[in-house]
PDB file of C-alpha atoms and ligand atoms in Angstrom:
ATOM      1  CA  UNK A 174     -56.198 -25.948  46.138  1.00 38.00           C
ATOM      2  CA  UNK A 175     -53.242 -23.965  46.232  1.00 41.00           C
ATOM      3  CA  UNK A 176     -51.896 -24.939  43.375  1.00 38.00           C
ATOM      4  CA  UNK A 177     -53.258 -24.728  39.600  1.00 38.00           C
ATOM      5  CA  UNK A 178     -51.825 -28.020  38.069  1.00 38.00           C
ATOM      6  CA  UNK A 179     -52.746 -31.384  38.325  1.00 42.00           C
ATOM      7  CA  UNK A 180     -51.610 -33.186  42.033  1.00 44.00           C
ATOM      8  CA  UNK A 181     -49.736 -35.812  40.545  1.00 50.00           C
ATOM      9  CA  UNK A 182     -47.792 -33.831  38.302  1.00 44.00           C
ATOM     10  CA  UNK A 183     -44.231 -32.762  38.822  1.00 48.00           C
ATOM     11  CA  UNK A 184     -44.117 -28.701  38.603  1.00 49.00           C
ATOM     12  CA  UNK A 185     -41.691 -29.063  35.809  1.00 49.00           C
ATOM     13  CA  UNK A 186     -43.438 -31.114  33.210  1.00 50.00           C
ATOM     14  CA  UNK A 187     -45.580 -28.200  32.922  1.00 56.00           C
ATOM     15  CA  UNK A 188     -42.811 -26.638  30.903  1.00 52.00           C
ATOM     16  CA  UNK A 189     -42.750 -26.538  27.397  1.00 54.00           C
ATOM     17  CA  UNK A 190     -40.267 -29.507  25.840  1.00 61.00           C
ATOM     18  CA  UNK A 191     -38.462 -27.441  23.631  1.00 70.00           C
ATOM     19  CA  UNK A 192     -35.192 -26.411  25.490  1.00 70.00           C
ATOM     20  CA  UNK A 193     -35.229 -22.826  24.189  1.00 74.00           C
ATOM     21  CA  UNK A 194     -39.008 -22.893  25.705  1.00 77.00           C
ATOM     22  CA  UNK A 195     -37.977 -24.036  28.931  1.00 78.00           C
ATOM     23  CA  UNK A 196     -35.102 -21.681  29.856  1.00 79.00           C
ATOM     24  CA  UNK A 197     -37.296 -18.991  29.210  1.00 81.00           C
ATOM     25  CA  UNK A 198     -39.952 -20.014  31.325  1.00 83.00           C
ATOM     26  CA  UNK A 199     -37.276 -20.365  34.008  1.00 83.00           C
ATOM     27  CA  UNK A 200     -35.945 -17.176  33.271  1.00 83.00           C
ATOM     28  CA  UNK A 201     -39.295 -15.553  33.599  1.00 86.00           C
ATOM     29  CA  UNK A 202     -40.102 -17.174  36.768  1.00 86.00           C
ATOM     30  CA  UNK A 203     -37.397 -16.415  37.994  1.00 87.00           C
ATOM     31  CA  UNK A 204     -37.360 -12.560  36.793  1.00 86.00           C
ATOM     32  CA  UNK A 205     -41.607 -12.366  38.788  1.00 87.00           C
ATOM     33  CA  UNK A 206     -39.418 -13.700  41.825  1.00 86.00           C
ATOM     34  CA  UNK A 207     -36.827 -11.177  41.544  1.00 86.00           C
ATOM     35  CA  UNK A 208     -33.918 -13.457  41.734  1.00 84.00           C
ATOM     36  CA  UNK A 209     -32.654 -12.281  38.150  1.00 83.00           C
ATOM     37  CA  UNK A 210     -32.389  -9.644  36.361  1.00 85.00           C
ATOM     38  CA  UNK A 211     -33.395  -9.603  32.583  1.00 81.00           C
ATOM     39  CA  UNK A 212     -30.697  -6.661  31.797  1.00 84.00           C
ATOM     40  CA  UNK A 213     -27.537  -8.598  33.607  1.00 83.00           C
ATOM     41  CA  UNK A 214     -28.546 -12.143  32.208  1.00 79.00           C
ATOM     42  CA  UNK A 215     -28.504 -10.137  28.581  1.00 79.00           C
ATOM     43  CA  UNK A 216     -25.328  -8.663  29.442  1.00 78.00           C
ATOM     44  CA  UNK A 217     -23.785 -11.609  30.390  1.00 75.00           C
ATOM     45  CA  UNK A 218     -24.482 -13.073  27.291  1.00 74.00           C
ATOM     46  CA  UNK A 219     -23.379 -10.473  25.698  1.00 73.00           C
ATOM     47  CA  UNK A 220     -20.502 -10.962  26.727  1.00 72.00           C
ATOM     48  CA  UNK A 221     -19.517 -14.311  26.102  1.00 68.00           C
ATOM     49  CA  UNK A 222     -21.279 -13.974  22.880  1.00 65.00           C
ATOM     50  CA  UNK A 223     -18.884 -10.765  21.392  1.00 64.00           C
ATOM     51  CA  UNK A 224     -16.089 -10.387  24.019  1.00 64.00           C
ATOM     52  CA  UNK A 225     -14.832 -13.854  25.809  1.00 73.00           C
ATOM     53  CA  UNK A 226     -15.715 -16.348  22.863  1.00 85.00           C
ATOM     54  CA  UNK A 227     -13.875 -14.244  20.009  1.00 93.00           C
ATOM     55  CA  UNK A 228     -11.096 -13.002  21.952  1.00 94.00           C
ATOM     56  CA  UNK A 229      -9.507 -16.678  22.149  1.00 95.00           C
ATOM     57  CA  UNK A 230      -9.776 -17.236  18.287  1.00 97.00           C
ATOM     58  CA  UNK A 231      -8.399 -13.437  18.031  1.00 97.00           C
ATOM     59  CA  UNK A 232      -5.437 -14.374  20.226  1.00 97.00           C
ATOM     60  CA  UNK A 233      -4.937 -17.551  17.984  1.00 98.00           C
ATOM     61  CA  UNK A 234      -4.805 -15.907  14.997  1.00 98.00           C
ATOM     62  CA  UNK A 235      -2.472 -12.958  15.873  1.00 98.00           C
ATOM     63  CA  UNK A 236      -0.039 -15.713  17.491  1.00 98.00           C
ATOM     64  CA  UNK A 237      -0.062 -17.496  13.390  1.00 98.00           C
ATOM     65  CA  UNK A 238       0.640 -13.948  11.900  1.00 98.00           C
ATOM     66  CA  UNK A 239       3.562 -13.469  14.304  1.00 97.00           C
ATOM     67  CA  UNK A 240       5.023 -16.567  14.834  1.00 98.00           C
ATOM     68  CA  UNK A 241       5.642 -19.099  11.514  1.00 98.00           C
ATOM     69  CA  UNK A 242       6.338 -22.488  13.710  1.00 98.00           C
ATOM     70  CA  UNK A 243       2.407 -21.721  15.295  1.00 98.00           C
ATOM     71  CA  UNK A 244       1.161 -21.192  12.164  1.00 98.00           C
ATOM     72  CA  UNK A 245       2.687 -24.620  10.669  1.00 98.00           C
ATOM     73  CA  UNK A 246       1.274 -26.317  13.780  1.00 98.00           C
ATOM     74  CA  UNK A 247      -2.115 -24.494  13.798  1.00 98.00           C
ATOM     75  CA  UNK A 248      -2.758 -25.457  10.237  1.00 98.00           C
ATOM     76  CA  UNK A 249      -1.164 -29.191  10.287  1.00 98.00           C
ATOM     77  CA  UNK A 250      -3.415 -29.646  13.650  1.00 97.00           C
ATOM     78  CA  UNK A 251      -5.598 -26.654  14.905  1.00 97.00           C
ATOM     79  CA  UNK A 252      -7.162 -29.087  18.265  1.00 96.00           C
ATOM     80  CA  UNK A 253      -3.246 -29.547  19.564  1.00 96.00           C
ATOM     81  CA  UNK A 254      -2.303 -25.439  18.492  1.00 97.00           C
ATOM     82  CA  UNK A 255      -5.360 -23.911  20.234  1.00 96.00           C
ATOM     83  CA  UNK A 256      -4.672 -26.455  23.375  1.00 95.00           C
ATOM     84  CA  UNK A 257      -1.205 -24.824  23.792  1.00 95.00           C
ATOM     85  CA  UNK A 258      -2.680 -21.770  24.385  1.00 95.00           C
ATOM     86  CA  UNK A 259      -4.934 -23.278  26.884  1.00 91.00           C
ATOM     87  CA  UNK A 260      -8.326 -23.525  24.420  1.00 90.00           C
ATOM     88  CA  UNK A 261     -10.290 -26.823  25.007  1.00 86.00           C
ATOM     89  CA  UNK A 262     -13.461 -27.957  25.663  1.00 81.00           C
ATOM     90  CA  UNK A 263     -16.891 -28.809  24.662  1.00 76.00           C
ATOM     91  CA  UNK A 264     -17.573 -28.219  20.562  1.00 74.00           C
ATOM     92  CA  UNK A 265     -13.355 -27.576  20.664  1.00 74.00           C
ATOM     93  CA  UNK A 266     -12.196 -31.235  20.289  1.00 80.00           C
ATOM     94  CA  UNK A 267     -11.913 -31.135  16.180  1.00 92.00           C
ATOM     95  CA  UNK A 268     -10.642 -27.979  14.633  1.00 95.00           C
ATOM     96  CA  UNK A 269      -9.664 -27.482  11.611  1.00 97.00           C
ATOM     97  CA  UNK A 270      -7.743 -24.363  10.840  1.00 98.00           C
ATOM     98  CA  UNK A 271      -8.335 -23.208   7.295  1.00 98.00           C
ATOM     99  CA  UNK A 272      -6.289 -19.754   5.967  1.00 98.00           C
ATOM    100  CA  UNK A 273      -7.497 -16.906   3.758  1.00 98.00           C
ATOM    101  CA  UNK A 274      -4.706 -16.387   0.713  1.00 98.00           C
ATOM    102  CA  UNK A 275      -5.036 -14.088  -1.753  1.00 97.00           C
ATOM    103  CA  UNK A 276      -6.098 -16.996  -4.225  1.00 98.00           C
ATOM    104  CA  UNK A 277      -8.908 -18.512  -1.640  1.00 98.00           C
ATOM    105  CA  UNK A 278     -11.200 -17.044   0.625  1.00 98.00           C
ATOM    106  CA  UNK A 279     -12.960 -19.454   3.651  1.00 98.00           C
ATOM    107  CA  UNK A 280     -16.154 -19.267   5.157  1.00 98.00           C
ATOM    108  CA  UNK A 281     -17.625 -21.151   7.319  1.00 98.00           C
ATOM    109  CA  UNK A 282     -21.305 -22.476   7.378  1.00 97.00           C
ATOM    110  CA  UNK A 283     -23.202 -25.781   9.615  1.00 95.00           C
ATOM    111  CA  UNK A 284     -26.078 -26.430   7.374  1.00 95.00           C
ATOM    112  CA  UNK A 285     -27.586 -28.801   9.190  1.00 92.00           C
ATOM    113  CA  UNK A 286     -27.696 -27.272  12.685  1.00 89.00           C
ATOM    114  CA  UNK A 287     -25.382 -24.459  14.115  1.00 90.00           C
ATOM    115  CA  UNK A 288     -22.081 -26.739  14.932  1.00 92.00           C
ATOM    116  CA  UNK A 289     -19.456 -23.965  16.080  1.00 92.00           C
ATOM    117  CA  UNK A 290     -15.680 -23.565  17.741  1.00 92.00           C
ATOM    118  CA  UNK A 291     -17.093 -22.763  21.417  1.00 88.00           C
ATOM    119  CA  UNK A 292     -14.241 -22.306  22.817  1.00 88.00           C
ATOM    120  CA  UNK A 293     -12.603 -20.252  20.335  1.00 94.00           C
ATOM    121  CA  UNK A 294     -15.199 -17.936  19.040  1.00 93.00           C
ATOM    122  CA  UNK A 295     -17.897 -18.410  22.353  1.00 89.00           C
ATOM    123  CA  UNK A 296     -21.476 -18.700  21.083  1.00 86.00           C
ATOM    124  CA  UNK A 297     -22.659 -18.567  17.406  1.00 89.00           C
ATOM    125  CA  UNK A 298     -24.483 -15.352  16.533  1.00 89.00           C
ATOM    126  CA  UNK A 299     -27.927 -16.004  15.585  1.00 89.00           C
ATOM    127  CA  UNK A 300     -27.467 -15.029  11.920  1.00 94.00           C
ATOM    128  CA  UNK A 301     -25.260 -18.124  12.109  1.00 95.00           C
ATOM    129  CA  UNK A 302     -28.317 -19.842  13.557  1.00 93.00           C
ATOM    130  CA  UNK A 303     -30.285 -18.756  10.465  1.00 94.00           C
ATOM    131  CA  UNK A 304     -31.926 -20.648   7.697  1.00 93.00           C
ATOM    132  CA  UNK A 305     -31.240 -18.085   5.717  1.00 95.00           C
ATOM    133  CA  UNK A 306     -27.414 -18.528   6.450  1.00 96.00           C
ATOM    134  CA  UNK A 307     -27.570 -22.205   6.355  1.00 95.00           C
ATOM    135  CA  UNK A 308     -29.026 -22.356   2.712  1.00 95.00           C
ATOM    136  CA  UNK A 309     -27.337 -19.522   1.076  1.00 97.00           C
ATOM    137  CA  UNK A 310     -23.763 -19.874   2.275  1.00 97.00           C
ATOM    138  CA  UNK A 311     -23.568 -22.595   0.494  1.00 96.00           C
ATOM    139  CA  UNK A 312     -25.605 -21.703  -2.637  1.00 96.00           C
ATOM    140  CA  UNK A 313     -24.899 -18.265  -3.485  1.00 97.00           C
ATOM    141  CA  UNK A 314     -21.576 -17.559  -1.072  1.00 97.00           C
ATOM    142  CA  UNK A 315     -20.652 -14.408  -2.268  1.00 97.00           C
ATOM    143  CA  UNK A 316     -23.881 -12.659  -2.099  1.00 97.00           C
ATOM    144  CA  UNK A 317     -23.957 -13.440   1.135  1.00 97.00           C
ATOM    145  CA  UNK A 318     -20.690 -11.902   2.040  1.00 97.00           C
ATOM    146  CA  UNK A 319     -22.253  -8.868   0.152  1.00 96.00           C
ATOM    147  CA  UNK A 320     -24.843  -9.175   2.628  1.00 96.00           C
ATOM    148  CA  UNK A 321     -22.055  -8.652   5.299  1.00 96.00           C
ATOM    149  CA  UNK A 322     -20.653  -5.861   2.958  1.00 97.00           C
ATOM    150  CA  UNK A 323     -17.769  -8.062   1.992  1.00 97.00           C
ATOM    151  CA  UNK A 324     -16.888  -7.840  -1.869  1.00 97.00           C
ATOM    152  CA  UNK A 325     -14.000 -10.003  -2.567  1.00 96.00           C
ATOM    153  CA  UNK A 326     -11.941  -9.959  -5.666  1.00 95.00           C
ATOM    154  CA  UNK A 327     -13.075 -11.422  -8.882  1.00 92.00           C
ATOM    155  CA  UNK A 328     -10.625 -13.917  -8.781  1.00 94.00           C
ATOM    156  CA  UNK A 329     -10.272 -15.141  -5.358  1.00 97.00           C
ATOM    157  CA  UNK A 330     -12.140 -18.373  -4.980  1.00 97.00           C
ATOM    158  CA  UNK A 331     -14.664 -18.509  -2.349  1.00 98.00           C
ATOM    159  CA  UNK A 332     -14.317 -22.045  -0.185  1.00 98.00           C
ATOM    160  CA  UNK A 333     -17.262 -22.999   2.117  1.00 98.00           C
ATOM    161  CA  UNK A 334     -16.862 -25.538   4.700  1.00 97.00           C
ATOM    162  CA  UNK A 335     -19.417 -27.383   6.179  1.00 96.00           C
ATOM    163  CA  UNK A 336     -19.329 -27.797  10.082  1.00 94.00           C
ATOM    164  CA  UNK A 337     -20.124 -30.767  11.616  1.00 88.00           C
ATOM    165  CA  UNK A 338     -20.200 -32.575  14.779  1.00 83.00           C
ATOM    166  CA  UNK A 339     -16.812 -33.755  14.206  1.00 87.00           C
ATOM    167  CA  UNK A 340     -14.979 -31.038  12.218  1.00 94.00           C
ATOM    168  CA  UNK A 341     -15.301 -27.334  13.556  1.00 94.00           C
ATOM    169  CA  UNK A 342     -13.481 -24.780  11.165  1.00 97.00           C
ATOM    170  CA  UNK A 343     -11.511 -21.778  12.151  1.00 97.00           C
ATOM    171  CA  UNK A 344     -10.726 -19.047   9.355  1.00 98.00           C
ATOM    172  CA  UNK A 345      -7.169 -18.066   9.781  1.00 98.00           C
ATOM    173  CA  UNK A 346      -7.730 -14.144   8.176  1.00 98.00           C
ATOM    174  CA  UNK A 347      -4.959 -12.800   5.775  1.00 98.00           C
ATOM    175  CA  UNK A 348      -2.883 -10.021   7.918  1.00 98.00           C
ATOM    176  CA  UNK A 349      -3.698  -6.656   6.900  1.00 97.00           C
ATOM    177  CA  UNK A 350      -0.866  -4.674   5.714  1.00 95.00           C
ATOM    178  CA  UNK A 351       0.535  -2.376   7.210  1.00 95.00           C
ATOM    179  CA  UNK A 352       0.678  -4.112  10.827  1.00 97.00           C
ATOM    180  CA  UNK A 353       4.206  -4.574  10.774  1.00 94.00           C
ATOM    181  CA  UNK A 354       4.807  -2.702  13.541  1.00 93.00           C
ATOM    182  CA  UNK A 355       1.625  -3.720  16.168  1.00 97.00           C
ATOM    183  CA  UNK A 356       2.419  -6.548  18.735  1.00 97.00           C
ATOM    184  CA  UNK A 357       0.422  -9.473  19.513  1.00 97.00           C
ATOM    185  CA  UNK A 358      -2.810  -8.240  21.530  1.00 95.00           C
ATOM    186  CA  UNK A 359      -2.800  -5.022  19.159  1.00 97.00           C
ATOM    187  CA  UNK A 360      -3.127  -7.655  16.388  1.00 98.00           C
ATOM    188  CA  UNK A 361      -5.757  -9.474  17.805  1.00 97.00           C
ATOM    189  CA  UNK A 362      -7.820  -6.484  18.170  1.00 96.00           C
ATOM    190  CA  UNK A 363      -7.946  -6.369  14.565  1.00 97.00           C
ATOM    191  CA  UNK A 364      -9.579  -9.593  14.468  1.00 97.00           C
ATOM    192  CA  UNK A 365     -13.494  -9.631  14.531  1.00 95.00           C
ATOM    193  CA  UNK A 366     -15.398 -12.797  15.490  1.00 95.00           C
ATOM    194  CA  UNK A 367     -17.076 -12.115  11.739  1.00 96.00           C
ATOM    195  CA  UNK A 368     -13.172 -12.535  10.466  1.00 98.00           C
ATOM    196  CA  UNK A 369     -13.409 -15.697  12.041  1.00 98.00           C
ATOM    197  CA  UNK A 370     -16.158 -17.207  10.424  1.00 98.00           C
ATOM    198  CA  UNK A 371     -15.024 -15.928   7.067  1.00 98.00           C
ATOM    199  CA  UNK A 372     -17.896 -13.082   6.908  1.00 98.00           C
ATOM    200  CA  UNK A 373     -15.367 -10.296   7.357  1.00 98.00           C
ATOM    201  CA  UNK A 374     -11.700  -9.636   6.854  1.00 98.00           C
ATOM    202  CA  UNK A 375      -9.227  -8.923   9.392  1.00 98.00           C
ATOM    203  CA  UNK A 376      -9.566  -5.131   9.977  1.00 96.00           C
ATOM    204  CA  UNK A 377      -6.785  -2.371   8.817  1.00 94.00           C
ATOM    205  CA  UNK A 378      -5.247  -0.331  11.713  1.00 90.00           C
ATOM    206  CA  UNK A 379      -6.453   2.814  12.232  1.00 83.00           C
TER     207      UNK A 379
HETATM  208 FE1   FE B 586     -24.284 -28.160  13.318  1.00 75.53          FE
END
């Protein structure tokens, strides 16, 4: 018998149900084949993870602190703002745009799974993914953002919004000052994925 399983059953019911299970399985078949390679599969994911993902929600949110009309439009409807600039797509259809004042800080949270702006800010980190996160963000909110190293002002209220299936948020950052000067993709630099979520602020210029 050449092979190990069963005749009458299909090679791929012999991986595990779980999704996360199966792809790596596949991936470590397919690494003992040589077809991939472990190290460029991480990087890839890497990349859409910290560079692709973010960099739309970065653009969108330098375009609000420049221009005033985008900003109106971004925070009356975030879906039809982001689609102008040419973000759409799956976990994109329902975004809600919610902005960081000096009275009200946002963050975002899913407790129940890991619901996320894909095609703004790519794929969720796993932090996001966490428990942990899900529980606490919602119960103790600003020990978390200690946790991030984020103390905000005694009296700015911390908002937490619950993603869902329907409604993924966006944190529009405050501007840090002294950008006056910096165009639109040096602005956007200064805008972490973290930011984003509402786990960091908007970084000063250096
Ligand atoms: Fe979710």
């Amino acid at each position: 018998m050449p092979h190990d399983h069963a005749d009458d059953a299909p090679p791929h019911s012999l991986l595990p149900p779980d999704p996360e299970l199966r792809v790596k399985a596949l991936e470590t078949l397919l690494t003992r084949k040589g077809l991939i390679d472990p190290a460029a599969l991480d990087e890839i994911i890497e990349t859409y993870a910290h560079k692709v993902g973010p960099r739309n929600g970065a653009a969108v949110v330098a375009r609000a602190w420049i221009d005033p009309d985008f900003r109106k439009r971004l925070l009356k409807d975030a879906t039809a703002a982001v689609a102008e600039m040419g973000f759409t797509g799956r976990q994109g259809e329902h975004v809600v745009a919610v902005e960081n004042t000096p009275e009200q800080h946002n963050m975002v949270v899913c407790t129940l799974c890991s619901c996320y702006p894909w095609p703004l800010l790519g794929i969720p980190p796993g932090w996001y993914k966490s428990d942990a996160y899900r529980a606490r963000a919602v119960r103790e909110p600003r020990k978390v953002l200690a946790d991030f190293g984020l103390t905000l002002p005694e009296g700015q209220r911390v908002r937490v919004w619950d993603s869902t299936a329907e409604v993924r948020y966006l944190v529009l950052p405050m501007r840090p000052v002294g950008t006056e000067g910096l165009d639109e993709s040096a602005l956007a630099a200064l805008v972490s994925r973290d930011a984003m979520i509402g786990t960091a602020l908007a970084e000063a210029p250096t």
